[in-house]
Amino acid sequence: MHKKKLNILITAGGTREYIDPVRFISNASSGRMGYALARAALKAGHRVTLITAPTALKPPAGATVVPVETSAEMFAAVKAAFDRCDGLLMTAAVSDYRPAKTSTHKLKKHNTELVLHLKPTPDILAWAGRHKKHGQRICGFALEDRDIFANAEQKLRRKKLDMVVANPPGAIGAERSTLHIKTRDDNWQTFENFSKTRSAAALLRHFEKLFDTQ
Ligand code: C5P
């Protein structure tokens, strides 16, 4: 168990970007990894704030849970909690794009093509990297289907992360997955076909170690 009790901020689930009041763009994230990390951190005696997009999971008892739906809501919740946290685990699958405008009324069906204009969402993790204070540590996730190590390592540097977790697309929504992790100073480590509970415990141990070097 880690000697220092930390305030850990975790984001989980896939955001919903609304097209109209009843339709949205989202992704296949189940939220399992983020919730497993929250449980592992609570078990290790840390304080946990879980900012969660909608999932079918029961939030772990003992966590401060902040439910959100959209990437904009998640961004506002992260901004509100970031200063008070020691570490951020940005597990959420934040939508990279959202509709350029959300219709206030339900869109009517027509027998013609419908073109949807999308615009990029703000990168929450990159914001956290830019606003990181001395002693704070942040970890991002990279779902990559090509050049997994090079792309994930680029994210580690570009977003000013302390740790990156890389996984192939098969990991999203799955019960077991293979993860690769890298901290700034160490080489890649692989957790082969681990359950999310087991990989969460292993990830947390590596994340905790980042606080031993200030
Ligand atoms: O650049 P990419 O989307 O692959 O980066 C993934 C990491 O960045 C994840 O940790 C995810 O939570 C975070 N992210 C974010 N805001 C976005 C997109 C991704 O915080 N708009």
JSON list of C-alpha atoms and ligand atoms in Angstrom, two decimals:
[
{"chain": "A", "resi": 1, "resn": "MET", "atom": "CA", "xyz": [0.00, 0.00, 0.00]},
{"chain": "A", "resi": 2, "resn": "HIS", "atom": "CA", "xyz": [1.23, 3.48, -0.89]},
{"chain": "A", "resi": 3, "resn": "LYS", "atom": "CA", "xyz": [2.40, 5.53, 2.09]},
{"chain": "A", "resi": 4, "resn": "LYS", "atom": "CA", "xyz": [0.80, 8.76, 0.92]},
{"chain": "A", "resi": 5, "resn": "LYS", "atom": "CA", "xyz": [-2.98, 9.07, 0.65]},
{"chain": "A", "resi": 6, "resn": "LEU", "atom": "CA", "xyz": [-3.82, 10.91, -2.55]},
{"chain": "A", "resi": 7, "resn": "ASN", "atom": "CA", "xyz": [-6.76, 12.79, -4.00]},
{"chain": "A", "resi": 8, "resn": "ILE", "atom": "CA", "xyz": [-7.32, 10.97, -7.25]},
{"chain": "A", "resi": 9, "resn": "LEU", "atom": "CA", "xyz": [-9.54, 12.29, -10.01]},
{"chain": "A", "resi": 10, "resn": "ILE", "atom": "CA", "xyz": [-10.78, 9.69, -12.48]},
{"chain": "A", "resi": 11, "resn": "THR", "atom": "CA", "xyz": [-12.88, 10.16, -15.60]},
{"chain": "A", "resi": 12, "resn": "ALA", "atom": "CA", "xyz": [-14.79, 7.26, -17.09]},
{"chain": "A", "resi": 13, "resn": "GLY", "atom": "CA", "xyz": [-17.22, 6.26, -19.82]},
{"chain": "A", "resi": 14, "resn": "GLY", "atom": "CA", "xyz": [-17.95, 7.58, -23.28]},
{"chain": "A", "resi": 15, "resn": "THR", "atom": "CA", "xyz": [-19.30, 11.11, -23.63]},
{"chain": "A", "resi": 16, "resn": "ARG", "atom": "CA", "xyz": [-22.53, 11.81, -25.52]},
{"chain": "A", "resi": 17, "resn": "GLU", "atom": "CA", "xyz": [-22.60, 14.63, -28.04]},
{"chain": "A", "resi": 18, "resn": "TYR", "atom": "CA", "xyz": [-26.16, 15.58, -28.80]},
{"chain": "A", "resi": 19, "resn": "ILE", "atom": "CA", "xyz": [-27.48, 16.05, -32.34]},
{"chain": "A", "resi": 20, "resn": "ASP", "atom": "CA", "xyz": [-30.97, 16.86, -31.08]},
{"chain": "A", "resi": 21, "resn": "PRO", "atom": "CA", "xyz": [-32.76, 16.27, -27.73]},
{"chain": "A", "resi": 22, "resn": "VAL", "atom": "CA", "xyz": [-32.94, 12.49, -28.22]},
{"chain": "A", "resi": 23, "resn": "ARG", "atom": "CA", "xyz": [-29.99, 11.58, -30.46]},
{"chain": "A", "resi": 24, "resn": "PHE", "atom": "CA", "xyz": [-26.31, 11.65, -29.80]},
{"chain": "A", "resi": 25, "resn": "ILE", "atom": "CA", "xyz": [-22.89, 10.54, -31.05]},
{"chain": "A", "resi": 26, "resn": "SER", "atom": "CA", "xyz": [-20.97, 8.34, -28.65]},
{"chain": "A", "resi": 27, "resn": "ASN", "atom": "CA", "xyz": [-18.63, 5.34, -28.60]},
{"chain": "A", "resi": 28, "resn": "ALA", "atom": "CA", "xyz": [-18.41, 1.79, -27.26]},
{"chain": "A", "resi": 29, "resn": "SER", "atom": "CA", "xyz": [-16.72, 2.64, -23.95]},
{"chain": "A", "resi": 30, "resn": "SER", "atom": "CA", "xyz": [-18.27, 0.66, -21.07]},
{"chain": "A", "resi": 31, "resn": "GLY", "atom": "CA", "xyz": [-16.61, 2.66, -18.31]},
{"chain": "A", "resi": 32, "resn": "ARG", "atom": "CA", "xyz": [-15.23, -0.57, -16.81]},
{"chain": "A", "resi": 33, "resn": "MET", "atom": "CA", "xyz": [-11.59, 0.53, -16.74]},
{"chain": "A", "resi": 34, "resn": "GLY", "atom": "CA", "xyz": [-12.33, 3.85, -15.01]},
{"chain": "A", "resi": 35, "resn": "TYR", "atom": "CA", "xyz": [-14.64, 2.24, -12.46]},
{"chain": "A", "resi": 36, "resn": "ALA", "atom": "CA", "xyz": [-12.08, -0.52, -11.80]},
{"chain": "A", "resi": 37, "resn": "LEU", "atom": "CA", "xyz": [-9.42, 2.15, -11.24]},
{"chain": "A", "resi": 38, "resn": "ALA", "atom": "CA", "xyz": [-11.75, 3.99, -8.85]},
{"chain": "A", "resi": 39, "resn": "ARG", "atom": "CA", "xyz": [-12.32, 0.79, -6.86]},
{"chain": "A", "resi": 40, "resn": "ALA", "atom": "CA", "xyz": [-8.58, 0.00, -6.80]},
{"chain": "A", "resi": 41, "resn": "ALA", "atom": "CA", "xyz": [-7.75, 3.54, -5.60]},
{"chain": "A", "resi": 42, "resn": "LEU", "atom": "CA", "xyz": [-10.41, 3.43, -2.86]},
{"chain": "A", "resi": 43, "resn": "LYS", "atom": "CA", "xyz": [-9.13, 0.02, -1.74]},
{"chain": "A", "resi": 44, "resn": "ALA", "atom": "CA", "xyz": [-5.63, 1.51, -1.50]},
{"chain": "A", "resi": 45, "resn": "GLY", "atom": "CA", "xyz": [-7.01, 4.19, 0.85]},
{"chain": "A", "resi": 46, "resn": "HIS", "atom": "CA", "xyz": [-7.02, 7.15, -1.56]},
{"chain": "A", "resi": 47, "resn": "ARG", "atom": "CA", "xyz": [-9.81, 9.71, -1.92]},
{"chain": "A", "resi": 48, "resn": "VAL", "atom": "CA", "xyz": [-11.53, 9.36, -5.26]},
{"chain": "A", "resi": 49, "resn": "THR", "atom": "CA", "xyz": [-13.61, 11.71, -7.38]},
{"chain": "A", "resi": 50, "resn": "LEU", "atom": "CA", "xyz": [-15.17, 9.88, -10.32]},
{"chain": "A", "resi": 51, "resn": "ILE", "atom": "CA", "xyz": [-16.41, 12.05, -13.17]},
{"chain": "A", "resi": 52, "resn": "THR", "atom": "CA", "xyz": [-18.49, 9.70, -15.22]},
{"chain": "A", "resi": 53, "resn": "ALA", "atom": "CA", "xyz": [-20.28, 9.78, -18.54]},
{"chain": "A", "resi": 54, "resn": "PRO", "atom": "CA", "xyz": [-23.31, 7.45, -18.65]},
{"chain": "A", "resi": 55, "resn": "THR", "atom": "CA", "xyz": [-22.49, 3.75, -18.07]},
{"chain": "A", "resi": 56, "resn": "ALA", "atom": "CA", "xyz": [-24.45, 0.67, -16.99]},
{"chain": "A", "resi": 57, "resn": "LEU", "atom": "CA", "xyz": [-22.18, 0.29, -13.94]},
{"chain": "A", "resi": 58, "resn": "LYS", "atom": "CA", "xyz": [-22.82, 0.90, -10.26]},
{"chain": "A", "resi": 59, "resn": "PRO", "atom": "CA", "xyz": [-20.49, 3.63, -8.95]},
{"chain": "A", "resi": 60, "resn": "PRO", "atom": "CA", "xyz": [-18.12, 2.38, -6.24]},
{"chain": "A", "resi": 61, "resn": "ALA", "atom": "CA", "xyz": [-19.21, 3.22, -2.69]},
{"chain": "A", "resi": 62, "resn": "GLY", "atom": "CA", "xyz": [-16.97, 5.82, -1.11]},
{"chain": "A", "resi": 63, "resn": "ALA", "atom": "CA", "xyz": [-16.19, 7.78, -4.29]},
{"chain": "A", "resi": 64, "resn": "THR", "atom": "CA", "xyz": [-17.47, 11.30, -4.90]},
{"chain": "A", "resi": 65, "resn": "VAL", "atom": "CA", "xyz": [-19.38, 10.77, -8.12]},
{"chain": "A", "resi": 66, "resn": "VAL", "atom": "CA", "xyz": [-19.96, 13.56, -10.63]},
{"chain": "A", "resi": 67, "resn": "PRO", "atom": "CA", "xyz": [-22.30, 12.42, -13.43]},
{"chain": "A", "resi": 68, "resn": "VAL", "atom": "CA", "xyz": [-21.90, 14.17, -16.79]},
{"chain": "A", "resi": 69, "resn": "GLU", "atom": "CA", "xyz": [-23.07, 13.50, -20.32]},
{"chain": "A", "resi": 70, "resn": "THR", "atom": "CA", "xyz": [-21.22, 15.66, -22.83]},
{"chain": "A", "resi": 71, "resn": "SER", "atom": "CA", "xyz": [-17.53, 16.43, -23.36]},
{"chain": "A", "resi": 72, "resn": "ALA", "atom": "CA", "xyz": [-18.31, 20.06, -22.45]},
{"chain": "A", "resi": 73, "resn": "GLU", "atom": "CA", "xyz": [-19.80, 18.96, -19.11]},
{"chain": "A", "resi": 74, "resn": "MET", "atom": "CA", "xyz": [-16.86, 16.65, -18.49]},
{"chain": "A", "resi": 75, "resn": "PHE", "atom": "CA", "xyz": [-14.44, 19.48, -19.24]},
{"chain": "A", "resi": 76, "resn": "ALA", "atom": "CA", "xyz": [-16.24, 21.81, -16.78]},
{"chain": "A", "resi": 77, "resn": "ALA", "atom": "CA", "xyz": [-16.22, 19.08, -14.09]},
{"chain": "A", "resi": 78, "resn": "VAL", "atom": "CA", "xyz": [-12.49, 18.37, -14.61]},
{"chain": "A", "resi": 79, "resn": "LYS", "atom": "CA", "xyz": [-11.69, 22.11, -14.49]},
{"chain": "A", "resi": 80, "resn": "ALA", "atom": "CA", "xyz": [-13.64, 22.43, -11.21]},
{"chain": "A", "resi": 81, "resn": "ALA", "atom": "CA", "xyz": [-11.88, 19.49, -9.54]},
{"chain": "A", "resi": 82, "resn": "PHE", "atom": "CA", "xyz": [-8.36, 19.59, -11.02]},
{"chain": "A", "resi": 83, "resn": "ASP", "atom": "CA", "xyz": [-6.73, 22.04, -8.58]},
{"chain": "A", "resi": 84, "resn": "ARG", "atom": "CA", "xyz": [-7.70, 19.93, -5.59]},
{"chain": "A", "resi": 85, "resn": "CYS", "atom": "CA", "xyz": [-6.42, 16.63, -6.99]},
{"chain": "A", "resi": 86, "resn": "ASP", "atom": "CA", "xyz": [-2.94, 15.11, -6.75]},
{"chain": "A", "resi": 87, "resn": "GLY", "atom": "CA", "xyz": [-3.45, 12.88, -9.75]},
{"chain": "A", "resi": 88, "resn": "LEU", "atom": "CA", "xyz": [-5.73, 12.64, -12.78]},
{"chain": "A", "resi": 89, "resn": "LEU", "atom": "CA", "xyz": [-6.44, 9.36, -14.55]},
{"chain": "A", "resi": 90, "resn": "MET", "atom": "CA", "xyz": [-8.17, 10.39, -17.76]},
{"chain": "A", "resi": 91, "resn": "THR", "atom": "CA", "xyz": [-9.77, 7.05, -18.59]},
{"chain": "A", "resi": 92, "resn": "ALA", "atom": "CA", "xyz": [-12.87, 8.46, -20.30]},
{"chain": "A", "resi": 93, "resn": "ALA", "atom": "CA", "xyz": [-13.41, 7.98, -24.01]},
{"chain": "A", "resi": 94, "resn": "VAL", "atom": "CA", "xyz": [-14.07, 11.64, -24.78]},
{"chain": "A", "resi": 95, "resn": "SER", "atom": "CA", "xyz": [-15.66, 12.16, -28.16]},
{"chain": "A", "resi": 96, "resn": "ASP", "atom": "CA", "xyz": [-13.17, 13.91, -30.46]},
{"chain": "A", "resi": 97, "resn": "TYR", "atom": "CA", "xyz": [-15.99, 15.64, -32.36]},
{"chain": "A", "resi": 98, "resn": "ARG", "atom": "CA", "xyz": [-19.41, 17.02, -31.57]},
{"chain": "A", "resi": 99, "resn": "PRO", "atom": "CA", "xyz": [-22.20, 18.32, -33.79]},
{"chain": "A", "resi": 100, "resn": "ALA", "atom": "CA", "xyz": [-21.48, 21.93, -34.77]},
{"chain": "A", "resi": 101, "resn": "LYS", "atom": "CA", "xyz": [-24.98, 22.72, -33.55]},
{"chain": "A", "resi": 102, "resn": "THR", "atom": "CA", "xyz": [-27.49, 20.82, -31.46]},
{"chain": "A", "resi": 103, "resn": "SER", "atom": "CA", "xyz": [-31.06, 21.15, -32.68]},
{"chain": "A", "resi": 104, "resn": "THR", "atom": "CA", "xyz": [-33.47, 22.22, -29.94]},
{"chain": "A", "resi": 105, "resn": "HIS", "atom": "CA", "xyz": [-36.22, 20.17, -31.62]},
{"chain": "A", "resi": 106, "resn": "LYS", "atom": "CA", "xyz": [-36.14, 16.54, -32.69]},
{"chain": "A", "resi": 107, "resn": "LEU", "atom": "CA", "xyz": [-34.97, 16.38, -36.31]},
{"chain": "A", "resi": 108, "resn": "LYS", "atom": "CA", "xyz": [-37.68, 15.28, -38.74]},
{"chain": "A", "resi": 109, "resn": "LYS", "atom": "CA", "xyz": [-37.12, 12.38, -41.10]},
{"chain": "A", "resi": 110, "resn": "HIS", "atom": "CA", "xyz": [-36.86, 13.26, -44.81]},
{"chain": "A", "resi": 111, "resn": "ASN", "atom": "CA", "xyz": [-36.15, 11.11, -47.81]},
{"chain": "A", "resi": 112, "resn": "THR", "atom": "CA", "xyz": [-32.92, 12.98, -48.56]},
{"chain": "A", "resi": 113, "resn": "GLU", "atom": "CA", "xyz": [-29.37, 12.77, -47.31]},
{"chain": "A", "resi": 114, "resn": "LEU", "atom": "CA", "xyz": [-28.70, 14.41, -43.99]},
{"chain": "A", "resi": 115, "resn": "VAL", "atom": "CA", "xyz": [-25.28, 16.04, -43.62]},
{"chain": "A", "resi": 116, "resn": "LEU", "atom": "CA", "xyz": [-24.00, 16.44, -40.11]},
{"chain": "A", "resi": 117, "resn": "HIS", "atom": "CA", "xyz": [-21.33, 19.07, -39.45]},
{"chain": "A", "resi": 118, "resn": "LEU", "atom": "CA", "xyz": [-18.97, 18.21, -36.65]},
{"chain": "A", "resi": 119, "resn": "LYS", "atom": "CA", "xyz": [-16.42, 20.28, -34.82]},
{"chain": "A", "resi": 120, "resn": "PRO", "atom": "CA", "xyz": [-13.57, 19.18, -32.58]},
{"chain": "A", "resi": 121, "resn": "THR", "atom": "CA", "xyz": [-14.12, 19.08, -28.83]},
{"chain": "A", "resi": 122, "resn": "PRO", "atom": "CA", "xyz": [-11.51, 20.65, -26.53]},
{"chain": "A", "resi": 123, "resn": "ASP", "atom": "CA", "xyz": [-8.82, 18.19, -25.44]},
{"chain": "A", "resi": 124, "resn": "ILE", "atom": "CA", "xyz": [-9.40, 17.96, -21.68]},
{"chain": "A", "resi": 125, "resn": "LEU", "atom": "CA", "xyz": [-6.22, 16.02, -21.01]},
{"chain": "A", "resi": 126, "resn": "ALA", "atom": "CA", "xyz": [-4.06, 18.48, -22.94]},
{"chain": "A", "resi": 127, "resn": "TRP", "atom": "CA", "xyz": [-5.63, 21.28, -20.86]},
{"chain": "A", "resi": 128, "resn": "ALA", "atom": "CA", "xyz": [-4.71, 19.35, -17.67]},
{"chain": "A", "resi": 129, "resn": "GLY", "atom": "CA", "xyz": [-1.15, 18.91, -18.98]},
{"chain": "A", "resi": 130, "resn": "ARG", "atom": "CA", "xyz": [-0.84, 22.66, -19.54]},
{"chain": "A", "resi": 131, "resn": "HIS", "atom": "CA", "xyz": [-2.26, 23.51, -16.08]},
{"chain": "A", "resi": 132, "resn": "LYS", "atom": "CA", "xyz": [-0.45, 20.84, -14.09]},
{"chain": "A", "resi": 133, "resn": "LYS", "atom": "CA", "xyz": [1.07, 22.23, -10.87]},
{"chain": "A", "resi": 134, "resn": "HIS", "atom": "CA", "xyz": [4.23, 21.00, -9.20]},
{"chain": "A", "resi": 135, "resn": "GLY", "atom": "CA", "xyz": [3.59, 17.56, -7.70]},
{"chain": "A", "resi": 136, "resn": "GLN", "atom": "CA", "xyz": [0.49, 16.77, -9.74]},
{"chain": "A", "resi": 137, "resn": "ARG", "atom": "CA", "xyz": [0.62, 13.69, -11.97]},
{"chain": "A", "resi": 138, "resn": "ILE", "atom": "CA", "xyz": [-1.53, 12.86, -14.96]},
{"chain": "A", "resi": 139, "resn": "CYS", "atom": "CA", "xyz": [-2.16, 9.69, -16.90]},
{"chain": "A", "resi": 140, "resn": "GLY", "atom": "CA", "xyz": [-3.82, 9.40, -20.29]},
{"chain": "A", "resi": 141, "resn": "PHE", "atom": "CA", "xyz": [-5.08, 6.50, -22.35]},
{"chain": "A", "resi": 142, "resn": "ALA", "atom": "CA", "xyz": [-4.35, 5.93, -26.01]},
{"chain": "A", "resi": 143, "resn": "LEU", "atom": "CA", "xyz": [-6.49, 3.61, -28.10]},
{"chain": "A", "resi": 144, "resn": "GLU", "atom": "CA", "xyz": [-4.42, 2.91, -31.17]},
{"chain": "A", "resi": 145, "resn": "ASP", "atom": "CA", "xyz": [-4.86, 0.55, -34.09]},
{"chain": "A", "resi": 146, "resn": "ARG", "atom": "CA", "xyz": [-1.55, 1.41, -35.79]},
{"chain": "A", "resi": 147, "resn": "ASP", "atom": "CA", "xyz": [1.96, 2.24, -34.55]},
{"chain": "A", "resi": 148, "resn": "ILE", "atom": "CA", "xyz": [0.62, 1.87, -31.05]},
{"chain": "A", "resi": 149, "resn": "PHE", "atom": "CA", "xyz": [3.89, 2.60, -29.20]},
{"chain": "A", "resi": 150, "resn": "ALA", "atom": "CA", "xyz": [5.03, 5.53, -31.33]},
{"chain": "A", "resi": 151, "resn": "ASN", "atom": "CA", "xyz": [1.60, 7.18, -31.26]},
{"chain": "A", "resi": 152, "resn": "ALA", "atom": "CA", "xyz": [1.09, 6.67, -27.55]},
{"chain": "A", "resi": 153, "resn": "GLU", "atom": "CA", "xyz": [4.56, 8.00, -26.77]},
{"chain": "A", "resi": 154, "resn": "GLN", "atom": "CA", "xyz": [3.85, 11.06, -28.88]},
{"chain": "A", "resi": 155, "resn": "LYS", "atom": "CA", "xyz": [0.71, 11.64, -26.79]},
{"chain": "A", "resi": 156, "resn": "LEU", "atom": "CA", "xyz": [2.73, 11.29, -23.59]},
{"chain": "A", "resi": 157, "resn": "ARG", "atom": "CA", "xyz": [4.97, 14.15, -24.72]},
{"chain": "A", "resi": 158, "resn": "ARG", "atom": "CA", "xyz": [2.47, 16.36, -26.56]},
{"chain": "A", "resi": 159, "resn": "LYS", "atom": "CA", "xyz": [-0.10, 16.29, -23.75]},
{"chain": "A", "resi": 160, "resn": "LYS", "atom": "CA", "xyz": [2.63, 16.57, -21.05]},
{"chain": "A", "resi": 161, "resn": "LEU", "atom": "CA", "xyz": [1.58, 13.32, -19.38]},
{"chain": "A", "resi": 162, "resn": "ASP", "atom": "CA", "xyz": [3.48, 11.46, -16.68]},
{"chain": "A", "resi": 163, "resn": "MET", "atom": "CA", "xyz": [2.13, 8.09, -17.78]},
{"chain": "A", "resi": 164, "resn": "VAL", "atom": "CA", "xyz": [0.34, 6.74, -20.83]},
{"chain": "A", "resi": 165, "resn": "VAL", "atom": "CA", "xyz": [-1.65, 3.53, -21.19]},
{"chain": "A", "resi": 166, "resn": "ALA", "atom": "CA", "xyz": [-1.84, 2.21, -24.74]},
{"chain": "A", "resi": 167, "resn": "ASN", "atom": "CA", "xyz": [-4.33, -0.37, -25.88]},
{"chain": "A", "resi": 168, "resn": "PRO", "atom": "CA", "xyz": [-5.69, -1.78, -29.12]},
{"chain": "A", "resi": 169, "resn": "PRO", "atom": "CA", "xyz": [-9.33, -1.07, -30.12]},
{"chain": "A", "resi": 170, "resn": "GLY", "atom": "CA", "xyz": [-10.40, -4.57, -28.94]},
{"chain": "A", "resi": 171, "resn": "ALA", "atom": "CA", "xyz": [-9.99, -3.30, -25.36]},
{"chain": "A", "resi": 172, "resn": "ILE", "atom": "CA", "xyz": [-12.93, -0.92, -25.57]},
{"chain": "A", "resi": 173, "resn": "GLY", "atom": "CA", "xyz": [-15.93, -2.38, -23.75]},
{"chain": "A", "resi": 174, "resn": "ALA", "atom": "CA", "xyz": [-14.11, -5.72, -23.23]},
{"chain": "A", "resi": 175, "resn": "GLU", "atom": "CA", "xyz": [-13.83, -7.65, -19.97]},
{"chain": "A", "resi": 176, "resn": "ARG", "atom": "CA", "xyz": [-10.14, -8.61, -20.48]},
{"chain": "A", "resi": 177, "resn": "SER", "atom": "CA", "xyz": [-7.49, -6.74, -22.45]},
{"chain": "A", "resi": 178, "resn": "THR", "atom": "CA", "xyz": [-3.80, -6.33, -23.11]},
{"chain": "A", "resi": 179, "resn": "LEU", "atom": "CA", "xyz": [-2.38, -3.01, -21.97]},
{"chain": "A", "resi": 180, "resn": "HIS", "atom": "CA", "xyz": [0.98, -1.35, -22.42]},
{"chain": "A", "resi": 181, "resn": "ILE", "atom": "CA", "xyz": [2.09, 1.37, -20.07]},
{"chain": "A", "resi": 182, "resn": "LYS", "atom": "CA", "xyz": [4.89, 3.87, -20.19]},
{"chain": "A", "resi": 183, "resn": "THR", "atom": "CA", "xyz": [6.00, 6.51, -17.75]},
{"chain": "A", "resi": 184, "resn": "ARG", "atom": "CA", "xyz": [8.31, 9.34, -18.79]},
{"chain": "A", "resi": 185, "resn": "ASP", "atom": "CA", "xyz": [11.46, 7.67, -17.53]},
{"chain": "A", "resi": 186, "resn": "ASP", "atom": "CA", "xyz": [10.77, 3.95, -17.89]},
{"chain": "A", "resi": 187, "resn": "ASN", "atom": "CA", "xyz": [10.43, 1.55, -20.78]},
{"chain": "A", "resi": 188, "resn": "TRP", "atom": "CA", "xyz": [7.18, 0.03, -21.98]},
{"chain": "A", "resi": 189, "resn": "GLN", "atom": "CA", "xyz": [5.60, -2.65, -19.78]},
{"chain": "A", "resi": 190, "resn": "THR", "atom": "CA", "xyz": [2.89, -5.02, -20.98]},
{"chain": "A", "resi": 191, "resn": "PHE", "atom": "CA", "xyz": [0.01, -6.56, -19.05]},
{"chain": "A", "resi": 192, "resn": "GLU", "atom": "CA", "xyz": [-1.09, -9.45, -21.24]},
{"chain": "A", "resi": 193, "resn": "ASN", "atom": "CA", "xyz": [-4.78, -10.45, -21.27]},
{"chain": "A", "resi": 194, "resn": "PHE", "atom": "CA", "xyz": [-5.47, -9.05, -17.80]},
{"chain": "A", "resi": 195, "resn": "SER", "atom": "CA", "xyz": [-8.97, -8.60, -16.41]},
{"chain": "A", "resi": 196, "resn": "LYS", "atom": "CA", "xyz": [-9.78, -4.91, -15.95]},
{"chain": "A", "resi": 197, "resn": "THR", "atom": "CA", "xyz": [-9.71, -5.37, -12.15]},
{"chain": "A", "resi": 198, "resn": "ARG", "atom": "CA", "xyz": [-6.19, -6.80, -12.34]},
{"chain": "A", "resi": 199, "resn": "SER", "atom": "CA", "xyz": [-4.92, -4.21, -14.81]},
{"chain": "A", "resi": 200, "resn": "ALA", "atom": "CA", "xyz": [-6.45, -1.43, -12.69]},
{"chain": "A", "resi": 201, "resn": "ALA", "atom": "CA", "xyz": [-4.48, -2.61, -9.65]},
{"chain": "A", "resi": 202, "resn": "ALA", "atom": "CA", "xyz": [-1.27, -2.80, -11.70]},
{"chain": "A", "resi": 203, "resn": "LEU", "atom": "CA", "xyz": [-1.85, 0.63, -13.30]},
{"chain": "A", "resi": 204, "resn": "LEU", "atom": "CA", "xyz": [-2.54, 2.18, -9.93]},
{"chain": "A", "resi": 205, "resn": "ARG", "atom": "CA", "xyz": [0.72, 0.81, -8.50]},
{"chain": "A", "resi": 206, "resn": "HIS", "atom": "CA", "xyz": [2.67, 2.42, -11.34]},
{"chain": "A", "resi": 207, "resn": "PHE", "atom": "CA", "xyz": [0.72, 5.66, -10.98]},
{"chain": "A", "resi": 208, "resn": "GLU", "atom": "CA", "xyz": [1.41, 5.77, -7.21]},
{"chain": "A", "resi": 209, "resn": "LYS", "atom": "CA", "xyz": [5.15, 5.36, -7.88]},
{"chain": "A", "resi": 210, "resn": "LEU", "atom": "CA", "xyz": [5.10, 8.63, -9.84]},
{"chain": "A", "resi": 211, "resn": "PHE", "atom": "CA", "xyz": [4.50, 10.46, -6.54]},
{"chain": "A", "resi": 212, "resn": "ASP", "atom": "CA", "xyz": [7.71, 9.07, -5.00]},
{"chain": "A", "resi": 213, "resn": "THR", "atom": "CA", "xyz": [9.79, 11.30, -7.26]},
{"chain": "A", "resi": 214, "resn": "GLN", "atom": "CA", "xyz": [8.76, 14.93, -6.87]},
{"chain": "B", "resi": 1, "resn": "C5P", "atom": "O1", "xyz": [-5.72, 12.08, -28.64]},
{"chain": "B", "resi": 1, "resn": "C5P", "atom": "P1", "xyz": [-6.55, 10.95, -28.13]},
{"chain": "B", "resi": 1, "resn": "C5P", "atom": "O2", "xyz": [-8.05, 11.19, -28.19]},
{"chain": "B", "resi": 1, "resn": "C5P", "atom": "O3", "xyz": [-6.19, 9.60, -28.66]},
{"chain": "B", "resi": 1, "resn": "C5P", "atom": "O4", "xyz": [-6.16, 10.88, -26.57]},
{"chain": "B", "resi": 1, "resn": "C5P", "atom": "C1", "xyz": [-6.76, 9.99, -25.68]},
{"chain": "B", "resi": 1, "resn": "C5P", "atom": "C2", "xyz": [-6.62, 10.53, -24.28]},
{"chain": "B", "resi": 1, "resn": "C5P", "atom": "O5", "xyz": [-7.01, 11.93, -24.27]},
{"chain": "B", "resi": 1, "resn": "C5P", "atom": "C3", "xyz": [-7.55, 9.85, -23.30]},
{"chain": "B", "resi": 1, "resn": "C5P", "atom": "O6", "xyz": [-6.94, 9.82, -22.03]},
{"chain": "B", "resi": 1, "resn": "C5P", "atom": "C4", "xyz": [-8.79, 10.74, -23.32]},
{"chain": "B", "resi": 1, "resn": "C5P", "atom": "O7", "xyz": [-9.50, 10.66, -22.10]},
{"chain": "B", "resi": 1, "resn": "C5P", "atom": "C5", "xyz": [-8.20, 12.12, -23.53]},
{"chain": "B", "resi": 1, "resn": "C5P", "atom": "N1", "xyz": [-9.04, 13.05, -24.30]},
{"chain": "B", "resi": 1, "resn": "C5P", "atom": "C6", "xyz": [-9.49, 14.22, -23.70]},
{"chain": "B", "resi": 1, "resn": "C5P", "atom": "N2", "xyz": [-10.26, 15.12, -24.42]},
{"chain": "B", "resi": 1, "resn": "C5P", "atom": "C7", "xyz": [-10.58, 14.87, -25.70]},
{"chain": "B", "resi": 1, "resn": "C5P", "atom": "C8", "xyz": [-10.11, 13.69, -26.34]},
{"chain": "B", "resi": 1, "resn": "C5P", "atom": "C9", "xyz": [-9.35, 12.81, -25.61]},
{"chain": "B", "resi": 1, "resn": "C5P", "atom": "O8", "xyz": [-9.20, 14.44, -22.52]},
{"chain": "B", "resi": 1, "resn": "C5P", "atom": "N3", "xyz": [-11.33, 15.75, -26.36]}
]
